[in-house]
Amino acid sequence: MDKFIISGGKPLRGDVAISGSKNASLPIMCSSILADGPCSYTNVPRLQDISTMEKVLSTLGMNVIRTGEDAIDIDPAGIDAFEAPYDLVKSMRASILVLGPLLAKFGRAKVSLPGGCAIGVRPIDMHLKALAKMGAEINLSHGYVMAGVNGRLKGATIVFDNTTVGGTENILMAAALADGVTVIQGAAKEPEVVDLANALNAMGARIQGAGESTVTIEGVKSLHGVNYRIIPDRIEAGTLLVAGAITKGRVTLRGHRTDHMVAVIEKLVEMGVSIQELPDGGLVVDGTGDLQPVQVETVPYPGFPTDMQAQIMALACVAKGVSRITENIFENRFMHVPELVRMGADLQEAGNTVIVQGVSRFQGASVMATDLRASASLVIAALNANGYTEIRRIYHLDRGYEGLDKKLAKLGAQVTREKGGL
Ligand code: EPU
């Protein structure tokens, strides 16, 4: 397992290109199951999770080829299997996003139940209930979801009482080829959901209202292949803003979408970080000012994203005063807390809130990455720290950040990757 060795205290400077969005690419890759022809996608990041999705789709019989640095072609013509096996689903929960499209196109699907994961229990009950409302017969057997439908899925009114990104995505894909009109109430509004709807519409789907809480999908008989460019990764962009700020550096993001990052930018500005948009579209973060404490609550989009909670906590650790960070989306997303404490942070957990008493600086230590965004917070802390930090199990980071070590090194960070070991 690779590890990072980071020598902290170097202000980051320069331009950095933002990669394509992981969480938009994954459902959009699944949506190609619905097409009657080949699909070509660009701005697809090179990540472990994307490789896992390539395997899931190949297992179904699809032809998946990387045609360039950021491009993938997916041809659904060869689909002859309808199962996402345990080995793949357990390594990446997003594999459950094949369920809706397989059912809609082929009337059958067998998908392993994902089980719990590092950040919470994460059931898929809302996905299953909604598909059942559309006429699917669903049985749970031997750890698998066995789903089938006689004929086509039927349009229905789906009410999500709690926001679910993956549930909304599964139903968007299922409804695109269903018989009649589906209305989703309480739909997730995340930019990744909107990107999926845009990709589906480019394939001939009829989806209206994506990005709002009520989405209407008029089912069509067939969908065609597509050329589609994925949106930039707002979480990678936010993580690099925080990295720039914590090193008191000056970093310019390129290829990002500012409109997808409003809540994160607002919080950083509240903390005293200067963020400015250049006339040429670059977004400059300047972290030379003093950091103020902050109150953050994670909520569904357009609120502050849970996927940035660990990173902003790292920044709050070196602000002057007491911050409060509340996690409302996942029940176990504070695994970075004990690791940040090993690096000198003063943190106290109180239920789903962490009270952060600012310290002047992190201290380098040996720490362990536990999940994707937790790893990012440790990298951010290490960039600020006095001395060397060794971050083990960096494979968590590689699941969702494309070449973060290379990007940071180009900005002047002293970061090396050591191959192998525990
Ligand atoms: N939930 C249920 N039942 C369901 C579905 C969800 O109880 O049927 C609960 C979950 O357990 C969780 C909450 O609802 O507590 C939100 O889950 P949601 O379905 O919205 O999340 P997801 O689709 O599993 C996606 C992202 C996550 C991101 C969340 C929230 C992908 C592949 N994953 O997960 O990204 O944190 O939305 O925005 O899009 C990450 O990239 O690090 C990551 C974890």
CSV table of C-alpha atoms and ligand atoms in Angstrom, one decimal:
chain,number,residue,atom,x,y,z
A,1,MET,CA,0.0,0.0,0.0
A,2,ASP,CA,1.4,3.4,-1.0
A,3,LYS,CA,2.0,6.2,1.5
A,4,PHE,CA,2.7,9.9,1.3
A,5,ILE,CA,5.6,11.6,3.0
A,6,ILE,CA,4.8,15.3,3.2
A,7,SER,CA,7.1,18.0,4.6
A,8,GLY,CA,4.8,20.9,5.6
A,9,GLY,CA,5.0,24.6,5.6
A,10,LYS,CA,5.6,25.4,1.9
A,11,PRO,CA,3.1,27.9,0.6
A,12,LEU,CA,1.4,26.5,-2.5
A,13,ARG,CA,1.7,28.8,-5.6
A,14,GLY,CA,0.6,28.5,-9.2
A,15,ASP,CA,-2.2,27.2,-11.4
A,16,VAL,CA,-3.9,23.9,-11.1
A,17,ALA,CA,-6.2,22.1,-13.5
A,18,ILE,CA,-9.4,20.6,-12.0
A,19,SER,CA,-10.2,17.0,-13.2
A,20,GLY,CA,-13.6,15.7,-14.2
A,21,SER,CA,-16.1,14.8,-11.5
A,22,LYS,CA,-15.9,11.3,-10.1
A,23,ASN,CA,-19.4,11.4,-8.7
A,24,ALA,CA,-20.8,12.6,-12.1
A,25,SER,CA,-18.8,10.1,-14.1
A,26,LEU,CA,-20.0,7.1,-12.2
A,27,PRO,CA,-23.7,7.4,-12.8
A,28,ILE,CA,-23.2,8.7,-16.4
A,29,MET,CA,-21.1,5.6,-17.2
A,30,CYS,CA,-24.0,3.5,-15.9
A,31,SER,CA,-26.5,5.4,-18.0
A,32,SER,CA,-24.8,4.0,-21.2
A,33,ILE,CA,-26.5,0.7,-20.3
A,34,LEU,CA,-29.7,2.4,-21.5
A,35,ALA,CA,-28.3,3.4,-24.9
A,36,ASP,CA,-28.9,1.6,-28.2
A,37,GLY,CA,-25.5,2.8,-29.5
A,38,PRO,CA,-22.0,3.6,-28.4
A,39,CYS,CA,-21.4,6.4,-25.9
A,40,SER,CA,-18.2,8.6,-25.7
A,41,TYR,CA,-17.4,10.6,-22.6
A,42,THR,CA,-14.6,13.1,-22.0
A,43,ASN,CA,-13.3,14.8,-18.8
A,44,VAL,CA,-13.5,11.4,-17.1
A,45,PRO,CA,-10.9,11.3,-14.4
A,46,ARG,CA,-8.3,8.5,-14.0
A,47,LEU,CA,-9.2,7.1,-10.6
A,48,GLN,CA,-9.5,3.8,-8.9
A,49,ASP,CA,-13.3,4.2,-8.6
A,50,ILE,CA,-13.6,4.8,-12.3
A,51,SER,CA,-11.6,1.6,-13.0
A,52,THR,CA,-13.9,-0.3,-10.7
A,53,MET,CA,-16.9,1.0,-12.7
A,54,GLU,CA,-15.2,0.0,-15.9
A,55,LYS,CA,-14.9,-3.5,-14.5
A,56,VAL,CA,-18.6,-3.6,-13.4
A,57,LEU,CA,-19.7,-2.6,-16.9
A,58,SER,CA,-17.3,-5.0,-18.6
A,59,THR,CA,-18.7,-7.8,-16.4
A,60,LEU,CA,-22.2,-7.1,-17.9
A,61,GLY,CA,-20.6,-7.6,-21.4
A,62,MET,CA,-20.1,-4.0,-22.3
A,63,ASN,CA,-17.1,-2.9,-24.3
A,64,VAL,CA,-15.3,-0.2,-22.3
A,65,ILE,CA,-12.2,1.4,-23.8
A,66,ARG,CA,-10.0,4.3,-22.6
A,67,THR,CA,-9.5,6.3,-25.8
A,68,GLY,CA,-7.4,9.1,-24.4
A,69,GLU,CA,-6.1,10.6,-21.2
A,70,ASP,CA,-9.6,11.7,-20.1
A,71,ALA,CA,-11.8,9.9,-22.6
A,72,ILE,CA,-13.8,6.7,-22.4
A,73,ASP,CA,-15.9,4.9,-25.0
A,74,ILE,CA,-18.6,2.5,-23.8
A,75,ASP,CA,-20.5,0.3,-26.2
A,76,PRO,CA,-23.5,-1.4,-24.6
A,77,ALA,CA,-24.1,-3.8,-27.6
A,78,GLY,CA,-22.7,-6.9,-25.9
A,79,ILE,CA,-24.7,-6.8,-22.7
A,80,ASP,CA,-25.4,-10.5,-21.9
A,81,ALA,CA,-25.2,-10.5,-18.1
A,82,PHE,CA,-27.3,-8.7,-15.5
A,83,GLU,CA,-25.3,-9.0,-12.3
A,84,ALA,CA,-23.1,-6.7,-10.3
A,85,PRO,CA,-21.2,-9.2,-8.1
A,86,TYR,CA,-20.3,-8.8,-4.4
A,87,ASP,CA,-16.6,-8.4,-5.0
A,88,LEU,CA,-17.1,-5.3,-7.1
A,89,VAL,CA,-20.0,-3.7,-5.1
A,90,LYS,CA,-18.2,-4.2,-1.8
A,91,SER,CA,-15.2,-2.3,-3.2
A,92,MET,CA,-17.4,0.5,-4.6
A,93,ARG,CA,-21.0,1.2,-3.5
A,94,ALA,CA,-21.7,3.2,-6.6
A,95,SER,CA,-22.0,-0.1,-8.5
A,96,ILE,CA,-25.6,-0.2,-7.3
A,97,LEU,CA,-26.3,2.5,-10.0
A,98,VAL,CA,-26.5,-0.3,-12.6
A,99,LEU,CA,-29.8,-1.4,-10.9
A,100,GLY,CA,-32.1,1.2,-12.4
A,101,PRO,CA,-30.8,1.1,-15.9
A,102,LEU,CA,-30.6,-2.7,-16.1
A,103,LEU,CA,-34.2,-3.0,-14.9
A,104,ALA,CA,-35.4,-0.3,-17.4
A,105,LYS,CA,-33.6,-1.8,-20.4
A,106,PHE,CA,-33.6,-5.5,-19.8
A,107,GLY,CA,-36.3,-6.0,-17.1
A,108,ARG,CA,-33.9,-7.8,-14.8
A,109,ALA,CA,-31.0,-7.2,-12.5
A,110,LYS,CA,-29.1,-8.9,-9.7
A,111,VAL,CA,-27.0,-6.6,-7.6
A,112,SER,CA,-25.1,-7.4,-4.5
A,113,LEU,CA,-26.3,-5.5,-1.4
A,114,PRO,CA,-23.4,-3.1,-0.6
A,115,GLY,CA,-23.4,-3.5,3.2
A,116,GLY,CA,-22.0,-0.8,5.5
A,117,CYS,CA,-19.0,1.2,4.7
A,118,ALA,CA,-16.4,3.3,6.5
A,119,ILE,CA,-18.6,6.4,6.8
A,120,GLY,CA,-21.9,4.9,7.7
A,121,VAL,CA,-24.6,2.2,7.3
A,122,ARG,CA,-25.7,3.6,4.0
A,123,PRO,CA,-28.8,1.4,3.1
A,124,ILE,CA,-30.4,1.5,-0.3
A,125,ASP,CA,-34.0,1.1,0.9
A,126,MET,CA,-35.1,4.3,-0.8
A,127,HIS,CA,-33.8,3.1,-4.2
A,128,LEU,CA,-35.7,-0.2,-3.8
A,129,LYS,CA,-38.9,1.3,-2.6
A,130,ALA,CA,-39.0,3.7,-5.5
A,131,LEU,CA,-38.3,0.9,-8.1
A,132,ALA,CA,-41.0,-1.2,-6.5
A,133,LYS,CA,-43.4,1.7,-6.9
A,134,MET,CA,-42.5,1.6,-10.7
A,135,GLY,CA,-43.6,-2.0,-10.9
A,136,ALA,CA,-40.4,-3.9,-10.2
A,137,GLU,CA,-40.6,-7.0,-8.1
A,138,ILE,CA,-37.7,-7.0,-5.7
A,139,ASN,CA,-36.5,-9.8,-3.5
A,140,LEU,CA,-33.5,-9.9,-1.2
A,141,SER,CA,-31.8,-13.2,-1.2
A,142,HIS,CA,-28.4,-14.4,-0.1
A,143,GLY,CA,-27.0,-10.9,0.1
A,144,TYR,CA,-28.3,-9.9,-3.3
A,145,VAL,CA,-31.1,-7.7,-4.7
A,146,MET,CA,-33.0,-9.7,-7.3
A,147,ALA,CA,-35.1,-7.4,-9.3
A,148,GLY,CA,-37.4,-8.1,-12.3
A,149,VAL,CA,-40.3,-6.5,-14.1
A,150,ASN,CA,-42.9,-7.9,-16.4
A,151,GLY,CA,-42.7,-5.8,-19.5
A,152,ARG,CA,-41.5,-2.2,-18.9
A,153,LEU,CA,-41.3,-0.2,-15.7
A,154,LYS,CA,-44.2,2.1,-15.2
A,155,GLY,CA,-44.0,5.8,-14.6
A,156,ALA,CA,-45.0,6.7,-11.0
A,157,THR,CA,-44.8,9.5,-8.4
A,158,ILE,CA,-41.8,8.9,-6.2
A,159,VAL,CA,-41.5,10.9,-3.0
A,160,PHE,CA,-38.1,10.9,-1.3
A,161,ASP,CA,-38.6,11.9,2.3
A,162,ASN,CA,-34.8,12.3,2.7
A,163,THR,CA,-32.4,13.5,0.1
A,164,THR,CA,-30.6,10.7,-1.7
A,165,VAL,CA,-28.2,11.4,-4.5
A,166,GLY,CA,-27.8,7.8,-5.7
A,167,GLY,CA,-31.5,7.1,-5.2
A,168,THR,CA,-32.4,10.0,-7.4
A,169,GLU,CA,-29.9,8.9,-10.0
A,170,ASN,CA,-31.2,5.3,-10.1
A,171,ILE,CA,-34.7,6.5,-10.6
A,172,LEU,CA,-33.8,9.1,-13.3
A,173,MET,CA,-32.2,6.3,-15.3
A,174,ALA,CA,-35.1,3.9,-14.6
A,175,ALA,CA,-37.7,6.4,-15.5
A,176,ALA,CA,-36.0,7.5,-18.8
A,177,LEU,CA,-37.1,4.2,-20.4
A,178,ALA,CA,-40.3,3.6,-18.4
A,179,ASP,CA,-43.8,3.6,-19.7
A,180,GLY,CA,-45.4,7.0,-18.9
A,181,VAL,CA,-44.4,9.9,-16.7
A,182,THR,CA,-42.4,9.7,-13.5
A,183,VAL,CA,-42.4,12.6,-11.0
A,184,ILE,CA,-39.7,12.6,-8.4
A,185,GLN,CA,-40.5,14.8,-5.4
A,186,GLY,CA,-37.7,15.6,-2.9
A,187,ALA,CA,-35.1,14.9,-5.6
A,188,ALA,CA,-31.4,15.5,-4.9
A,189,LYS,CA,-30.3,18.8,-6.5
A,190,GLU,CA,-26.6,18.1,-6.6
A,191,PRO,CA,-24.7,19.2,-9.8
A,192,GLU,CA,-23.8,15.5,-10.4
A,193,VAL,CA,-27.6,14.7,-10.6
A,194,VAL,CA,-28.1,17.5,-13.0
A,195,ASP,CA,-25.1,16.3,-15.1
A,196,LEU,CA,-26.7,12.8,-15.3
A,197,ALA,CA,-30.0,14.3,-16.4
A,198,ASN,CA,-28.2,16.4,-19.1
A,199,ALA,CA,-26.3,13.3,-20.4
A,200,LEU,CA,-29.6,11.4,-20.5
A,201,ASN,CA,-31.4,14.2,-22.3
A,202,ALA,CA,-28.5,14.3,-24.8
A,203,MET,CA,-29.3,10.6,-25.4
A,204,GLY,CA,-32.9,11.5,-26.2
A,205,ALA,CA,-34.5,11.3,-22.7
A,206,ARG,CA,-37.2,13.8,-21.7
A,207,ILE,CA,-36.3,15.1,-18.2
A,208,GLN,CA,-37.4,18.4,-16.9
A,209,GLY,CA,-36.5,20.2,-13.6
A,210,ALA,CA,-33.2,18.5,-12.7
A,211,GLY,CA,-31.6,20.6,-10.1
A,212,GLU,CA,-35.0,21.4,-8.5
A,213,SER,CA,-36.8,19.4,-5.9
A,214,THR,CA,-39.4,18.1,-8.3
A,215,VAL,CA,-38.2,16.4,-11.5
A,216,THR,CA,-40.5,15.1,-14.3
A,217,ILE,CA,-39.4,12.3,-16.6
A,218,GLU,CA,-41.4,11.4,-19.6
A,219,GLY,CA,-40.4,7.9,-20.5
A,220,VAL,CA,-39.2,7.3,-24.1
A,221,LYS,CA,-39.1,4.0,-26.1
A,222,SER,CA,-35.3,4.1,-26.7
A,223,LEU,CA,-32.2,6.2,-26.1
A,224,HIS,CA,-29.3,6.6,-28.6
A,225,GLY,CA,-25.6,6.8,-28.1
A,226,VAL,CA,-24.0,10.1,-27.1
A,227,ASN,CA,-20.8,12.3,-27.0
A,228,TYR,CA,-20.8,14.0,-23.6
A,229,ARG,CA,-18.3,16.0,-21.5
A,230,ILE,CA,-18.5,15.5,-17.7
A,231,ILE,CA,-18.6,18.5,-15.3
A,232,PRO,CA,-15.4,19.4,-13.3
A,233,ASP,CA,-15.0,17.9,-9.8
A,234,ARG,CA,-16.3,20.5,-7.3
A,235,ILE,CA,-14.9,18.5,-4.4
A,236,GLU,CA,-11.4,18.3,-5.8
A,237,ALA,CA,-11.6,22.0,-6.5
A,238,GLY,CA,-12.8,22.8,-2.9
A,239,THR,CA,-10.0,20.6,-1.5
A,240,LEU,CA,-7.4,22.5,-3.5
A,241,LEU,CA,-8.9,25.9,-2.3
A,242,VAL,CA,-8.4,24.7,1.3
A,243,ALA,CA,-4.9,23.5,0.6
A,244,GLY,CA,-4.0,26.9,-0.8
A,245,ALA,CA,-5.5,28.6,2.2
A,246,ILE,CA,-3.9,26.5,4.9
A,247,THR,CA,-0.4,26.9,3.4
A,248,LYS,CA,-0.9,30.7,3.2
A,249,GLY,CA,-0.4,30.3,-0.5
A,250,ARG,CA,-1.8,31.7,-3.7
A,251,VAL,CA,-3.4,29.1,-6.0
A,252,THR,CA,-5.4,29.6,-9.2
A,253,LEU,CA,-8.0,26.9,-10.1
A,254,ARG,CA,-8.5,26.3,-13.8
A,255,GLY,CA,-11.3,24.4,-15.5
A,256,HIS,CA,-13.6,24.4,-12.3
A,257,ARG,CA,-17.2,25.6,-12.0
A,258,THR,CA,-17.5,28.4,-9.5
A,259,ASP,CA,-21.3,28.1,-9.5
A,260,HIS,CA,-21.1,24.6,-8.1
A,261,MET,CA,-18.9,25.8,-5.2
A,262,VAL,CA,-20.9,28.7,-3.7
A,263,ALA,CA,-21.4,27.3,-0.2
A,264,VAL,CA,-17.8,26.2,0.2
A,265,ILE,CA,-16.5,29.6,-1.1
A,266,GLU,CA,-18.8,31.5,1.3
A,267,LYS,CA,-17.5,29.5,4.3
A,268,LEU,CA,-13.9,30.1,3.3
A,269,VAL,CA,-14.5,33.8,2.8
A,270,GLU,CA,-16.2,33.9,6.2
A,271,MET,CA,-13.0,32.4,7.6
A,272,GLY,CA,-10.9,35.3,6.2
A,273,VAL,CA,-9.6,33.5,3.1
A,274,SER,CA,-9.6,35.7,0.0
A,275,ILE,CA,-11.1,34.1,-3.1
A,276,GLN,CA,-11.4,36.0,-6.3
A,277,GLU,CA,-12.5,35.2,-9.8
A,278,LEU,CA,-10.2,36.4,-12.6
A,279,PRO,CA,-11.6,37.9,-15.8
A,280,ASP,CA,-10.2,34.8,-17.7
A,281,GLY,CA,-12.3,32.5,-15.4
A,282,GLY,CA,-9.5,31.4,-13.0
A,283,LEU,CA,-10.4,31.3,-9.3
A,284,VAL,CA,-7.6,32.6,-7.1
A,285,VAL,CA,-7.4,31.6,-3.4
A,286,ASP,CA,-5.1,33.7,-1.3
A,287,GLY,CA,-4.5,32.5,2.2
A,288,THR,CA,-2.3,35.2,3.7
A,289,GLY,CA,-4.9,36.7,6.1
A,290,ASP,CA,-5.6,35.4,9.6
A,291,LEU,CA,-8.0,32.5,9.8
A,292,GLN,CA,-11.3,33.1,11.7
A,293,PRO,CA,-13.3,30.3,13.4
A,294,VAL,CA,-16.4,29.0,11.6
A,295,GLN,CA,-19.7,27.2,12.1
A,296,VAL,CA,-20.4,24.6,9.4
A,297,GLU,CA,-23.3,22.2,9.0
A,298,THR,CA,-23.3,19.7,6.2
A,299,VAL,CA,-26.6,19.6,4.2
A,300,PRO,CA,-27.7,18.5,0.8
A,301,TYR,CA,-26.8,20.8,-2.2
A,302,PRO,CA,-26.9,23.8,-2.5
A,303,GLY,CA,-25.7,23.7,1.2
A,304,PHE,CA,-22.3,22.8,2.5
A,305,PRO,CA,-21.3,19.4,1.2
A,306,THR,CA,-20.5,16.5,3.5
A,307,ASP,CA,-17.7,15.7,1.0
A,308,MET,CA,-15.9,18.9,2.2
A,309,GLN,CA,-16.5,18.5,5.9
A,310,ALA,CA,-13.2,16.8,6.8
A,311,GLN,CA,-11.2,19.3,4.7
A,312,ILE,CA,-12.8,22.4,6.3
A,313,MET,CA,-12.3,20.9,9.7
A,314,ALA,CA,-8.5,20.7,9.0
A,315,LEU,CA,-8.6,24.4,8.1
A,316,ALA,CA,-10.6,25.3,11.2
A,317,CYS,CA,-8.0,23.4,13.4
A,318,VAL,CA,-5.5,26.3,12.7
A,319,ALA,CA,-8.0,29.2,12.9
A,320,LYS,CA,-8.0,31.6,15.9
A,321,GLY,CA,-10.8,30.5,18.2
A,322,VAL,CA,-13.5,27.9,18.5
A,323,SER,CA,-15.3,26.4,15.5
A,324,ARG,CA,-18.2,23.9,15.3
A,325,ILE,CA,-18.5,21.4,12.5
A,326,THR,CA,-21.7,19.4,12.4
A,327,GLU,CA,-22.2,16.4,10.1
A,328,ASN,CA,-25.8,15.7,9.2
A,329,ILE,CA,-25.6,13.3,6.2
A,330,PHE,CA,-23.5,10.4,7.4
A,331,GLU,CA,-23.5,8.9,10.9
A,332,ASN,CA,-19.8,8.0,11.1
A,333,ARG,CA,-17.9,10.6,9.1
A,334,PHE,CA,-15.5,11.7,11.8
A,335,MET,CA,-12.8,9.1,11.4
A,336,HIS,CA,-10.2,11.8,10.6
A,337,VAL,CA,-10.8,13.4,14.1
A,338,PRO,CA,-8.4,11.1,16.0
A,339,GLU,CA,-5.8,11.3,13.2
A,340,LEU,CA,-5.9,15.1,13.2
A,341,VAL,CA,-5.6,15.0,17.0
A,342,ARG,CA,-2.4,12.9,16.6
A,343,MET,CA,-1.2,15.9,14.5
A,344,GLY,CA,-1.8,18.3,17.3
A,345,ALA,CA,-5.4,19.4,16.7
A,346,ASP,CA,-7.6,20.2,19.7
A,347,LEU,CA,-10.9,18.5,18.8
A,348,GLN,CA,-13.8,17.2,20.9
A,349,GLU,CA,-16.6,15.1,19.5
A,350,ALA,CA,-20.1,15.9,20.9
A,351,GLY,CA,-22.6,13.7,19.0
A,352,ASN,CA,-22.6,14.7,15.4
A,353,THR,CA,-20.7,17.9,16.1
A,354,VAL,CA,-17.0,18.4,16.5
A,355,ILE,CA,-15.8,21.4,18.6
A,356,VAL,CA,-12.6,22.7,17.3
A,357,GLN,CA,-10.3,24.8,19.4
A,358,GLY,CA,-7.8,26.4,17.1
A,359,VAL,CA,-4.1,25.8,17.5
A,360,SER,CA,-1.3,27.7,15.8
A,361,ARG,CA,-0.1,24.9,13.6
A,362,PHE,CA,-0.2,21.1,13.0
A,363,GLN,CA,2.7,18.9,13.9
A,364,GLY,CA,4.0,16.2,11.5
A,365,ALA,CA,3.1,12.7,12.7
A,366,SER,CA,2.5,9.2,11.3
A,367,VAL,CA,-1.2,8.9,10.5
A,368,MET,CA,-3.6,6.5,8.7
A,369,ALA,CA,-6.1,7.4,5.9
A,370,THR,CA,-9.5,5.8,6.6
A,371,ASP,CA,-11.7,7.0,3.8
A,372,LEU,CA,-11.5,9.2,0.8
A,373,ARG,CA,-12.3,12.7,2.2
A,374,ALA,CA,-10.7,11.9,5.6
A,375,SER,CA,-7.4,11.2,3.6
A,376,ALA,CA,-7.8,14.6,2.0
A,377,SER,CA,-8.0,16.3,5.3
A,378,LEU,CA,-4.8,14.6,6.5
A,379,VAL,CA,-3.0,15.8,3.4
A,380,ILE,CA,-4.2,19.3,4.1
A,381,ALA,CA,-3.1,19.2,7.7
A,382,ALA,CA,0.3,17.8,6.6
A,383,LEU,CA,0.8,20.6,4.1
A,384,ASN,CA,0.5,23.0,7.1
A,385,ALA,CA,2.4,20.9,9.6
A,386,ASN,CA,5.7,21.5,11.2
A,387,GLY,CA,8.0,18.7,10.1
A,388,TYR,CA,7.3,15.5,8.2
A,389,THR,CA,3.9,13.6,8.1
A,390,GLU,CA,3.6,10.1,6.9
A,391,ILE,CA,0.1,9.2,5.6
A,392,ARG,CA,-0.5,5.5,5.2
A,393,ARG,CA,-3.2,3.7,3.2
A,394,ILE,CA,-3.2,6.4,0.5
A,395,TYR,CA,-5.2,4.1,-1.7
A,396,HIS,CA,-8.3,5.7,-0.2
A,397,LEU,CA,-7.2,9.0,-1.7
A,398,ASP,CA,-6.4,7.4,-5.1
A,399,ARG,CA,-10.1,6.3,-5.3
A,400,GLY,CA,-11.2,9.9,-5.7
A,401,TYR,CA,-8.4,12.4,-6.4
A,402,GLU,CA,-6.6,12.2,-9.7
A,403,GLY,CA,-2.8,12.5,-9.1
A,404,LEU,CA,-3.2,14.8,-6.1
A,405,ASP,CA,0.5,14.3,-5.1
A,406,LYS,CA,1.6,15.4,-8.6
A,407,LYS,CA,-0.8,18.4,-8.6
A,408,LEU,CA,0.4,19.5,-5.1
A,409,ALA,CA,4.1,19.0,-6.1
A,410,LYS,CA,3.6,21.2,-9.1
A,411,LEU,CA,2.3,23.9,-6.8
A,412,GLY,CA,5.4,23.6,-4.7
A,413,ALA,CA,4.4,21.1,-2.0
A,414,GLN,CA,7.1,18.7,-0.8
A,415,VAL,CA,5.2,15.4,-1.2
A,416,THR,CA,6.6,12.0,-2.2
A,417,ARG,CA,4.8,8.8,-2.7
A,418,GLU,CA,6.4,5.7,-1.4
A,419,LYS,CA,5.3,2.5,-3.0
A,420,GLY,CA,4.3,-0.6,-1.0
A,421,GLY,CA,4.4,-1.3,2.7
A,422,LEU,CA,1.5,-1.2,5.2
B,1,EPU,N1,-29.7,6.7,2.6
B,1,EPU,C1,-30.7,5.9,3.1
B,1,EPU,N2,-31.4,5.1,2.3
B,1,EPU,C2,-31.1,5.1,0.9
B,1,EPU,C3,-30.2,5.9,0.4
B,1,EPU,C4,-29.5,6.8,1.2
B,1,EPU,O1,-30.8,5.8,4.3
B,1,EPU,O2,-31.8,4.3,0.2
B,1,EPU,C5,-28.9,7.6,3.5
B,1,EPU,C6,-27.4,7.3,3.4
B,1,EPU,O3,-27.1,6.2,4.3
B,1,EPU,C7,-26.8,8.6,3.8
B,1,EPU,C8,-27.8,9.6,3.2
B,1,EPU,O4,-29.0,8.9,3.0
B,1,EPU,O5,-26.8,8.7,5.2
B,1,EPU,C9,-27.4,10.2,1.9
B,1,EPU,O6,-27.1,9.2,1.0
B,1,EPU,P1,-27.1,9.4,-0.6
B,1,EPU,O7,-27.9,8.4,-1.2
B,1,EPU,O8,-27.4,10.9,-0.9
B,1,EPU,O9,-25.5,9.2,-0.9
B,1,EPU,P2,-24.9,8.3,-2.0
B,1,EPU,O10,-25.6,8.4,-3.3
B,1,EPU,O11,-24.6,7.0,-1.5
B,1,EPU,C10,-23.3,10.2,-3.0
B,1,EPU,C11,-21.8,10.4,-3.2
B,1,EPU,C12,-21.1,10.6,-1.9
B,1,EPU,C13,-21.7,11.8,-1.2
B,1,EPU,C14,-23.2,11.6,-1.0
B,1,EPU,C15,-23.9,12.8,-0.4
B,1,EPU,C16,-21.5,9.2,-5.2
B,1,EPU,C17,-20.9,8.0,-5.9
B,1,EPU,N3,-21.3,9.2,-3.9
B,1,EPU,O12,-23.4,9.0,-2.2
B,1,EPU,O13,-19.8,10.8,-2.2
B,1,EPU,O14,-21.1,12.0,0.1
B,1,EPU,O15,-23.8,11.4,-2.3
B,1,EPU,O16,-23.6,14.0,-1.1
B,1,EPU,O17,-22.0,10.1,-5.9
B,1,EPU,C18,-17.4,10.8,-1.8
B,1,EPU,O18,-17.3,11.1,-3.0
B,1,EPU,O19,-16.5,10.8,-0.9
B,1,EPU,C19,-18.8,10.3,-1.3
B,1,EPU,C20,-18.9,9.6,-0.3
